[in-house]
PDB file of C-alpha atoms in Angstrom:
ATOM      1  CA  MET X  69      31.448   0.205   8.263  1.00 22.00           C
ATOM      2  CA  SER X  70      33.564  -2.655   9.478  1.00 25.00           C
ATOM      3  CA  ALA X  71      32.822  -5.330  10.785  1.00 26.00           C
ATOM      4  CA  ASP X  72      33.782  -4.682  14.363  1.00 27.00           C
ATOM      5  CA  GLY X  73      31.988  -1.136  13.888  1.00 26.00           C
ATOM      6  CA  ALA X  74      28.723  -3.086  13.087  1.00 28.00           C
ATOM      7  CA  THR X  75      28.774  -5.596  15.874  1.00 26.00           C
ATOM      8  CA  GLY X  76      28.912  -2.799  18.189  1.00 27.00           C
ATOM      9  CA  TRP X  77      26.527  -0.500  17.061  1.00 27.00           C
ATOM     10  CA  TRP X  78      23.737  -3.687  16.759  1.00 28.00           C
ATOM     11  CA  THR X  79      24.590  -4.316  20.247  1.00 28.00           C
ATOM     12  CA  TRP X  80      24.454  -0.572  22.088  1.00 30.00           C
ATOM     13  CA  ARG X  81      21.190  -0.298  20.277  1.00 33.00           C
ATOM     14  CA  ARG X  82      20.150  -3.278  21.786  1.00 38.00           C
ATOM     15  CA  GLY X  83      20.845  -2.064  24.838  1.00 42.00           C
ATOM     16  CA  ARG X  84      19.034   0.968  24.617  1.00 46.00           C
ATOM     17  CA  VAL X  85      15.740  -0.751  23.327  1.00 44.00           C
ATOM     18  CA  THR X  86      16.293  -2.707  27.051  1.00 45.00           C
ATOM     19  CA  ALA X  87      16.610   0.603  28.748  1.00 46.00           C
ATOM     20  CA  GLY X  88      13.098   1.946  27.197  1.00 46.00           C
ATOM     21  CA  VAL X  89      11.677  -1.373  28.310  1.00 41.00           C
ATOM     22  CA  ALA X  90      12.744  -0.507  31.924  1.00 44.00           C
ATOM     23  CA  VAL X  91      11.950   2.735  31.719  1.00 42.00           C
ATOM     24  CA  CYS X  92       7.730   2.030  30.265  1.00 46.00           C
ATOM     25  CA  THR X  93       7.431  -1.100  32.804  1.00 42.00           C
ATOM     26  CA  ALA X  94       8.630   1.840  35.641  1.00 43.00           C
ATOM     27  CA  LEU X  95       6.433   4.336  34.219  1.00 46.00           C
ATOM     28  CA  LEU X  96       3.461   1.332  34.745  1.00 42.00           C
ATOM     29  CA  LEU X  97       4.466   0.900  38.051  1.00 43.00           C
ATOM     30  CA  ALA X  98       4.408   4.627  38.882  1.00 45.00           C
ATOM     31  CA  PHE X  99       1.000   5.168  36.870  1.00 47.00           C
ATOM     32  CA  HIS X 100      -0.892   2.042  37.279  1.00 41.00           C
ATOM     33  CA  ARG X 101      -3.769   3.954  38.732  1.00 52.00           C
ATOM     34  CA  ALA X 102      -3.958   6.127  35.439  1.00 53.00           C
ATOM     35  CA  VAL X 103      -4.809   2.835  33.655  1.00 51.00           C
ATOM     36  CA  PRO X 104      -8.521   2.277  33.057  1.00 57.00           C
ATOM     37  CA  GLY X 105     -10.826  -0.534  33.616  1.00 53.00           C
ATOM     38  CA  GLY X 106     -10.222  -3.942  33.209  1.00 48.00           C
ATOM     39  CA  PRO X 107      -6.747  -3.247  32.173  1.00 49.00           C
ATOM     40  CA  GLY X 108      -5.708  -1.823  35.189  1.00 45.00           C
ATOM     41  CA  SER X 109      -7.367  -4.189  37.314  1.00 44.00           C
ATOM     42  CA  LEU X 110      -5.357  -6.874  35.532  1.00 41.00           C
ATOM     43  CA  LEU X 111      -2.218  -4.855  35.694  1.00 37.00           C
ATOM     44  CA  GLU X 112      -2.781  -4.356  39.485  1.00 37.00           C
ATOM     45  CA  SER X 113      -3.120  -7.800  39.816  1.00 40.00           C
ATOM     46  CA  PHE X 114       0.563  -8.373  38.377  1.00 41.00           C
ATOM     47  CA  LEU X 115       2.048  -5.343  39.978  1.00 38.00           C
ATOM     48  CA  PRO X 116       4.651  -6.373  42.091  1.00 44.00           C
ATOM     49  CA  TRP X 117       6.319  -8.415  39.536  1.00 40.00           C
ATOM     50  CA  LEU X 118       6.767  -5.049  37.446  1.00 39.00           C
ATOM     51  CA  GLY X 119       9.530  -4.404  40.080  1.00 39.00           C
ATOM     52  CA  VAL X 120      11.415  -7.287  39.517  1.00 39.00           C
ATOM     53  CA  VAL X 121      11.105  -6.883  35.502  1.00 39.00           C
ATOM     54  CA  VAL X 122      12.596  -3.499  36.025  1.00 36.00           C
ATOM     55  CA  VAL X 123      15.247  -4.800  38.117  1.00 38.00           C
ATOM     56  CA  VAL X 124      16.287  -7.271  35.540  1.00 40.00           C
ATOM     57  CA  LEU X 125      16.134  -5.145  32.622  1.00 38.00           C
ATOM     58  CA  LEU X 126      18.114  -2.633  34.044  1.00 38.00           C
ATOM     59  CA  SER X 127      20.480  -5.404  34.767  1.00 43.00           C
ATOM     60  CA  LEU X 128      20.992  -6.239  31.639  1.00 46.00           C
ATOM     61  CA  GLY X 129      21.474  -2.627  30.025  1.00 52.00           C
ATOM     62  CA  ALA X 130      24.343  -2.637  32.725  1.00 55.00           C
ATOM     63  CA  ALA X 131      25.942  -6.100  31.956  1.00 57.00           C
ATOM     64  CA  ARG X 132      25.932  -4.760  28.010  1.00 60.00           C
ATOM     65  CA  ARG X 133      27.428  -1.200  28.096  1.00 60.00           C
ATOM     66  CA  SER X 134      29.830  -3.114  30.816  1.00 59.00           C
ATOM     67  CA  ALA X 135      31.101  -6.030  28.044  1.00 62.00           C
ATOM     68  CA  LEU X 136      31.068  -3.370  25.173  1.00 61.00           C
ATOM     69  CA  ALA X 137      33.581  -1.100  27.061  1.00 57.00           C
ATOM     70  CA  LEU X 138      35.700  -4.289  28.165  1.00 57.00           C
ATOM     71  CA  ALA X 139      36.115  -5.149  24.605  1.00 78.00           C
ATOM     72  CA  ARG X 140      36.187  -2.034  23.774  1.00 65.00           C
ATOM     73  CA  ALA X 141      39.671  -1.993  25.282  1.00 63.00           C
ATOM     74  CA  GLU X 142      40.810  -5.215  24.215  1.00 76.00           C
ATOM     75  CA  PRO X 143      43.094  -6.534  26.853  1.00 84.00           C
ATOM     76  CA  GLY X 144      44.252  -9.841  26.506  1.00 89.00           C
ATOM     77  CA  LEU X 145      42.189 -11.444  29.390  1.00 91.00           C
ATOM     78  CA  ILE X 146      39.166 -10.460  31.322  1.00 89.00           C
ATOM     79  CA  ALA X 147      37.838 -11.343  35.054  1.00 90.00           C
ATOM     80  CA  LEU X 148      34.717 -11.078  36.455  1.00 89.00           C
ATOM     81  CA  GLN X 149      33.508 -10.780  39.723  1.00 89.00           C
ATOM     82  CA  GLU X 150      29.429 -11.192  40.958  1.00 88.00           C
ATOM     83  CA  LEU X 151      28.831 -13.221  37.858  1.00 87.00           C
ATOM     84  CA  VAL X 152      24.633 -13.942  37.540  1.00 83.00           C
ATOM     85  CA  GLU X 153      21.868 -14.705  35.334  1.00 82.00           C
ATOM     86  CA  PRO X 154      20.841 -12.943  33.175  1.00 82.00           C
ATOM     87  CA  ALA X 155      23.655 -10.851  33.137  1.00 82.00           C
ATOM     88  CA  ARG X 156      26.502 -14.072  32.333  1.00 87.00           C
ATOM     89  CA  ALA X 157      24.626 -14.895  29.426  1.00 87.00           C
ATOM     90  CA  VAL X 158      24.962 -11.367  28.035  1.00 84.00           C
ATOM     91  CA  TYR X 159      28.560 -11.108  28.547  1.00 84.00           C
ATOM     92  CA  GLU X 160      28.997 -14.289  26.812  1.00 89.00           C
ATOM     93  CA  ARG X 161      27.042 -13.164  23.764  1.00 86.00           C
ATOM     94  CA  THR X 162      28.835 -10.123  24.033  1.00 85.00           C
ATOM     95  CA  LEU X 163      32.468 -11.205  24.294  1.00 84.00           C
ATOM     96  CA  ALA X 164      32.581 -14.472  22.385  1.00 90.00           C
ATOM     97  CA  ARG X 165      34.049 -13.385  19.407  1.00 89.00           C
ATOM     98  CA  ASP X 166      37.076 -11.489  20.510  1.00 88.00           C
ATOM     99  CA  TYR X 167      37.553 -13.786  23.775  1.00 88.00           C
ATOM    100  CA  PRO X 168      36.584 -17.335  22.174  1.00 95.00           C
ATOM    101  CA  TYR X 169      38.245 -19.160  25.518  1.00 96.00           C
ATOM    102  CA  ARG X 170      36.574 -18.724  28.758  1.00 96.00           C
ATOM    103  CA  THR X 171      35.445 -20.403  31.923  1.00 96.00           C
ATOM    104  CA  VAL X 172      33.284 -19.874  34.520  1.00 94.00           C
ATOM    105  CA  ARG X 173      33.155 -21.105  38.356  1.00 93.00           C
ATOM    106  CA  GLY X 174      30.584 -19.898  40.132  1.00 91.00           C
ATOM    107  CA  THR X 175      29.830 -16.503  40.300  1.00 91.00           C
ATOM    108  CA  ILE X 176      33.659 -15.858  38.650  1.00 92.00           C
ATOM    109  CA  GLY X 177      34.576 -15.814  34.994  1.00 92.00           C
ATOM    110  CA  LEU X 178      37.458 -15.984  32.736  1.00 92.00           C
ATOM    111  CA  TRP X 179      37.932 -14.592  29.184  1.00 92.00           C
ATOM    112  CA  SER X 180      40.640 -15.204  26.866  1.00 91.00           C
ATOM    113  CA  LYS X 181      42.032 -14.050  23.779  1.00 91.00           C
ATOM    114  CA  HIS X 182      44.658 -17.290  24.017  1.00 93.00           C
ATOM    115  CA  PRO X 183      44.245 -20.825  24.577  1.00 97.00           C
ATOM    116  CA  LEU X 184      43.171 -21.612  28.372  1.00 97.00           C
ATOM    117  CA  SER X 185      44.149 -24.852  29.825  1.00 98.00           C
ATOM    118  CA  GLY X 186      43.943 -27.088  33.009  1.00 96.00           C
ATOM    119  CA  ALA X 187      41.137 -24.638  34.406  1.00 97.00           C
ATOM    120  CA  ARG X 188      39.553 -25.560  37.987  1.00 97.00           C
ATOM    121  CA  PRO X 189      37.844 -24.081  40.515  1.00 95.00           C
ATOM    122  CA  LEU X 190      40.324 -22.846  43.721  1.00 95.00           C
ATOM    123  CA  ASP X 191      39.068 -23.320  47.396  1.00 93.00           C
ATOM    124  CA  ILE X 192      39.247 -20.049  48.883  1.00 95.00           C
ATOM    125  CA  ARG X 193      36.020 -20.749  51.041  1.00 94.00           C
ATOM    126  CA  PRO X 194      36.690 -19.446  54.535  1.00 92.00           C
ATOM    127  CA  ARG X 195      35.573 -21.723  57.932  1.00 90.00           C
ATOM    128  CA  GLY X 196      31.625 -21.485  58.518  1.00 85.00           C
ATOM    129  CA  VAL X 197      30.437 -20.695  55.154  1.00 85.00           C
ATOM    130  CA  THR X 198      28.425 -23.488  54.846  1.00 81.00           C
ATOM    131  CA  GLU X 199      26.189 -22.141  51.294  1.00 80.00           C
ATOM    132  CA  GLU X 200      27.060 -23.117  47.621  1.00 83.00           C
ATOM    133  CA  TRP X 201      30.321 -20.879  47.781  1.00 88.00           C
ATOM    134  CA  GLU X 202      32.713 -20.766  44.259  1.00 92.00           C
ATOM    135  CA  ARG X 203      35.208 -17.434  44.002  1.00 94.00           C
ATOM    136  CA  GLY X 204      38.077 -18.809  42.922  1.00 96.00           C
ATOM    137  CA  LEU X 205      39.429 -20.176  39.553  1.00 96.00           C
ATOM    138  CA  ARG X 206      42.777 -21.082  38.124  1.00 98.00           C
ATOM    139  CA  ALA X 207      43.735 -21.247  34.489  1.00 97.00           C
ATOM    140  CA  VAL X 208      46.773 -21.571  32.340  1.00 97.00           C
ATOM    141  CA  ALA X 209      46.695 -19.184  29.261  1.00 94.00           C
ATOM    142  CA  HIS X 210      48.256 -20.186  26.597  1.00 96.00           C
ATOM    143  CA  THR X 211      50.350 -16.993  25.482  1.00 91.00           C
ATOM    144  CA  PRO X 212      52.927 -16.192  22.830  1.00 89.00           C
ATOM    145  CA  ARG X 213      55.292 -15.364  25.117  1.00 87.00           C
ATOM    146  CA  GLY X 214      54.550 -18.811  27.195  1.00 92.00           C
ATOM    147  CA  GLU X 215      52.353 -20.299  29.851  1.00 96.00           C
ATOM    148  CA  VAL X 216      50.676 -17.880  32.392  1.00 95.00           C
ATOM    149  CA  ALA X 217      48.578 -19.404  35.317  1.00 97.00           C
ATOM    150  CA  VAL X 218      46.197 -16.914  35.489  1.00 95.00           C
ATOM    151  CA  TYR X 219      43.980 -16.489  39.113  1.00 97.00           C
ATOM    152  CA  VAL X 220      41.039 -14.941  39.709  1.00 95.00           C
ATOM    153  CA  ALA X 221      39.321 -14.402  43.021  1.00 95.00           C
ATOM    154  CA  HIS X 222      36.528 -12.714  44.978  1.00 93.00           C
ATOM    155  CA  LEU X 223      37.395 -12.543  48.506  1.00 95.00           C
ATOM    156  CA  PRO X 224      34.832 -11.883  50.959  1.00 93.00           C
ATOM    157  CA  SER X 225      33.655  -8.395  52.065  1.00 89.00           C
ATOM    158  CA  VAL X 226      34.853  -6.401  55.157  1.00 84.00           C
ATOM    159  CA  ARG X 227      31.471  -5.759  57.122  1.00 77.00           C
ATOM    160  CA  VAL X 228      31.367  -3.018  59.431  1.00 68.00           C
ATOM    161  CA  GLY X 229      29.131  -3.431  62.957  1.00 60.00           C
ATOM    162  CA  LEU X 230      28.612  -2.380  66.208  1.00 55.00           C
ATOM    163  CA  SER X 231      31.536  -4.494  67.189  1.00 54.00           C
ATOM    164  CA  GLY X 232      33.838  -2.602  64.473  1.00 55.00           C
ATOM    165  CA  LEU X 233      35.533  -3.967  61.629  1.00 65.00           C
ATOM    166  CA  ALA X 234      34.391  -7.608  60.523  1.00 79.00           C
ATOM    167  CA  SER X 235      37.319  -9.073  58.287  1.00 87.00           C
ATOM    168  CA  SER X 236      37.768 -12.245  59.710  1.00 90.00           C
ATOM    169  CA  ARG X 237      36.281 -14.024  56.395  1.00 92.00           C
ATOM    170  CA  ARG X 238      38.552 -11.993  53.905  1.00 93.00           C
ATOM    171  CA  ASP X 239      41.687 -12.119  56.069  1.00 94.00           C
ATOM    172  CA  GLU X 240      41.394 -16.330  55.965  1.00 95.00           C
ATOM    173  CA  SER X 241      40.226 -16.475  51.736  1.00 96.00           C
ATOM    174  CA  ALA X 242      43.320 -14.712  51.396  1.00 96.00           C
ATOM    175  CA  ARG X 243      45.789 -16.789  53.452  1.00 97.00           C
ATOM    176  CA  LEU X 244      44.064 -19.382  51.201  1.00 97.00           C
ATOM    177  CA  LEU X 245      44.660 -17.831  48.133  1.00 97.00           C
ATOM    178  CA  GLY X 246      48.474 -16.867  49.042  1.00 97.00           C
ATOM    179  CA  ASP X 247      49.134 -20.444  49.568  1.00 97.00           C
ATOM    180  CA  ALA X 248      47.729 -21.500  46.347  1.00 97.00           C
ATOM    181  CA  VAL X 249      49.711 -18.631  44.539  1.00 97.00           C
ATOM    182  CA  ALA X 250      52.693 -19.709  46.570  1.00 97.00           C
ATOM    183  CA  ALA X 251      52.433 -23.517  45.677  1.00 97.00           C
ATOM    184  CA  GLU X 252      51.830 -22.709  41.676  1.00 98.00           C
ATOM    185  CA  PRO X 253      54.620 -24.542  39.499  1.00 97.00           C
ATOM    186  CA  THR X 254      53.824 -21.894  36.489  1.00 97.00           C
ATOM    187  CA  ARG X 255      56.614 -19.442  36.788  1.00 96.00           C
ATOM    188  CA  ARG X 256      54.579 -16.676  35.162  1.00 96.00           C
ATOM    189  CA  VAL X 257      51.314 -15.914  37.378  1.00 96.00           C
ATOM    190  CA  VAL X 258      48.849 -13.349  37.063  1.00 95.00           C
ATOM    191  CA  LEU X 259      45.993 -12.122  39.889  1.00 95.00           C
ATOM    192  CA  LEU X 260      43.344 -10.511  38.897  1.00 93.00           C
ATOM    193  CA  GLY X 261      40.301  -9.424  41.313  1.00 91.00           C
ATOM    194  CA  ASP X 262      37.736  -8.206  44.048  1.00 93.00           C
ATOM    195  CA  LEU X 263      40.375  -8.622  47.004  1.00 93.00           C
ATOM    196  CA  ASN X 264      37.837  -6.437  48.912  1.00 91.00           C
ATOM    197  CA  GLY X 265      40.910  -4.126  50.621  1.00 90.00           C
ATOM    198  CA  THR X 266      44.034  -2.000  48.861  1.00 88.00           C
ATOM    199  CA  VAL X 267      47.303  -3.335  48.841  1.00 88.00           C
ATOM    200  CA  HIS X 268      48.708  -1.292  51.720  1.00 87.00           C
ATOM    201  CA  ASP X 269      46.207  -3.696  53.707  1.00 89.00           C
ATOM    202  CA  ARG X 270      48.337  -6.109  55.930  1.00 89.00           C
ATOM    203  CA  ALA X 271      45.812  -8.696  55.651  1.00 91.00           C
ATOM    204  CA  LEU X 272      46.560  -9.323  52.176  1.00 93.00           C
ATOM    205  CA  ALA X 273      50.509 -10.020  52.720  1.00 94.00           C
ATOM    206  CA  PRO X 274      49.432 -13.264  52.090  1.00 96.00           C
ATOM    207  CA  LEU X 275      49.150 -11.837  48.666  1.00 96.00           C
ATOM    208  CA  THR X 276      51.345  -9.071  48.177  1.00 95.00           C
ATOM    209  CA  ASP X 277      54.387 -10.863  49.998  1.00 96.00           C
ATOM    210  CA  GLU X 278      53.758 -13.046  46.882  1.00 96.00           C
ATOM    211  CA  LEU X 279      53.369 -10.901  43.844  1.00 96.00           C
ATOM    212  CA  SER X 280      53.668  -7.354  43.039  1.00 94.00           C
ATOM    213  CA  ALA X 281      51.369  -4.824  42.656  1.00 91.00           C
ATOM    214  CA  ALA X 282      51.202  -1.936  39.909  1.00 87.00           C
ATOM    215  CA  ARG X 283      54.422   0.646  39.830  1.00 77.00           C
ATOM    216  CA  ARG X 284      51.854   3.253  38.846  1.00 76.00           C
ATOM    217  CA  GLY X 285      48.173   4.227  38.609  1.00 72.00           C
ATOM    218  CA  LEU X 286      46.595   4.924  42.400  1.00 78.00           C
ATOM    219  CA  SER X 287      43.296   4.538  40.352  1.00 87.00           C
ATOM    220  CA  PRO X 288      40.575   4.255  43.126  1.00 88.00           C
ATOM    221  CA  SER X 289      37.917   2.085  42.155  1.00 88.00           C
ATOM    222  CA  PHE X 290      35.262   1.636  44.280  1.00 87.00           C
ATOM    223  CA  PRO X 291      32.444   2.711  45.159  1.00 87.00           C
ATOM    224  CA  ALA X 292      31.438   3.796  41.619  1.00 86.00           C
ATOM    225  CA  ALA X 293      29.688   6.927  42.575  1.00 88.00           C
ATOM    226  CA  PHE X 294      32.383   8.591  44.403  1.00 88.00           C
ATOM    227  CA  PRO X 295      35.909   6.323  43.990  1.00 87.00           C
ATOM    228  CA  VAL X 296      38.507   6.793  47.146  1.00 87.00           C
ATOM    229  CA  ALA X 297      39.757   3.075  47.121  1.00 88.00           C
ATOM    230  CA  ARG X 298      41.262   0.042  44.822  1.00 89.00           C
ATOM    231  CA  ILE X 299      40.199  -2.801  46.215  1.00 89.00           C
ATOM    232  CA  ASP X 300      39.899  -4.003  42.785  1.00 91.00           C
ATOM    233  CA  GLN X 301      43.785  -5.457  41.707  1.00 92.00           C
ATOM    234  CA  VAL X 302      45.947  -7.234  39.327  1.00 92.00           C
ATOM    235  CA  MET X 303      49.207  -8.303  40.514  1.00 94.00           C
ATOM    236  CA  ALA X 304      51.647 -10.742  39.425  1.00 94.00           C
ATOM    237  CA  ARG X 305      54.962 -12.774  39.641  1.00 97.00           C
ATOM    238  CA  ALA X 306      57.663 -13.001  37.123  1.00 96.00           C
ATOM    239  CA  ALA X 307      55.750 -10.049  35.322  1.00 92.00           C
ATOM    240  CA  THR X 308      55.993  -6.289  35.913  1.00 91.00           C
ATOM    241  CA  VAL X 309      52.439  -4.299  36.574  1.00 90.00           C
ATOM    242  CA  GLU X 310      53.598  -1.419  34.212  1.00 89.00           C
ATOM    243  CA  SER X 311      50.345   0.180  35.216  1.00 87.00           C
ATOM    244  CA  LEU X 312      46.937   0.102  36.189  1.00 88.00           C
ATOM    245  CA  ARG X 313      43.473   2.856  35.491  1.00 87.00           C
ATOM    246  CA  THR X 314      39.722   2.182  36.007  1.00 86.00           C
ATOM    247  CA  LEU X 315      37.510   2.848  33.217  1.00 82.00           C
ATOM    248  CA  ASP X 316      34.062   4.500  33.101  1.00 82.00           C
ATOM    249  CA  ALA X 317      31.348   3.121  35.131  1.00 83.00           C
ATOM    250  CA  THR X 318      28.908   0.440  33.687  1.00 79.00           C
ATOM    251  CA  GLY X 319      25.913   0.341  36.386  1.00 76.00           C
ATOM    252  CA  SER X 320      27.919  -1.660  38.801  1.00 82.00           C
ATOM    253  CA  ASP X 321      29.140  -0.310  42.086  1.00 87.00           C
ATOM    254  CA  HIS X 322      33.272  -0.980  41.268  1.00 87.00           C
ATOM    255  CA  LEU X 323      34.683   0.772  38.027  1.00 85.00           C
ATOM    256  CA  PRO X 324      36.189  -1.493  35.796  1.00 86.00           C
ATOM    257  CA  VAL X 325      39.933  -1.687  36.277  1.00 88.00           C
ATOM    258  CA  LEU X 326      42.794  -2.283  33.142  1.00 86.00           C
ATOM    259  CA  ALA X 327      46.426  -2.663  33.261  1.00 89.00           C
ATOM    260  CA  ARG X 328      49.242  -3.201  31.754  1.00 88.00           C
ATOM    261  CA  VAL X 329      51.591  -6.122  32.395  1.00 90.00           C
ATOM    262  CA  THR X 330      54.993  -6.927  31.001  1.00 89.00           C
ATOM    263  CA  TRP X 331      56.233 -10.725  31.405  1.00 86.00           C
ATOM    264  CA  GLU X 332      60.009 -11.250  32.006  1.00 80.00           C
TER     265      GLU X 332
END
């Protein structure tokens, strides 16, 4: 067995153990009254915390499946959104060998096979958001074909309320991101992210006017259980996104998106 195969097998085995512990914990939650005497009383004292344990363990299992699926696909760049602990540590550990270069800002991250420089947060925060909010980053990847400015972004969600669709925050973030891309001095640019909109959404014009989308591949990515729209995008400048497809579900509510990009 190759070193790659051994590493993959052991990582998957750890994921199975995590899932097994989560199932056992869930059974304790459901059948706590079957535990007799003092142990049962002690268990019920801490019963509310068992639910938290289940959520954490299942999220770790999903992160491992996601990281393994991405490493098997072997892209040059991997962008992640909604990256929080403890899942972040799982991705860092699983991807470290094949993707030695990384940068994380807030809840988004970029892993690369190629050296990165100039990594910095990107301010795409809409007005009125006062809490900590880092959903954009920019870095330069030094590839065999030259420098590429890499943007990773997670735009705000479009909310549905009594008054209809509320998209003003998403639209403002899209304008800020479009302005940053337009001002980017590096000729080659690639944008990877959850834009919470399709490339046909007129509100994303600040981006689609600057960057080209995939030539082929409908590949809806959301929601993962029954995908109806591709709101996760790979777009580029001075390059062609030849094709785009989704990978298998990983436990996220989005399907991972894999794109093939050729540089001019």
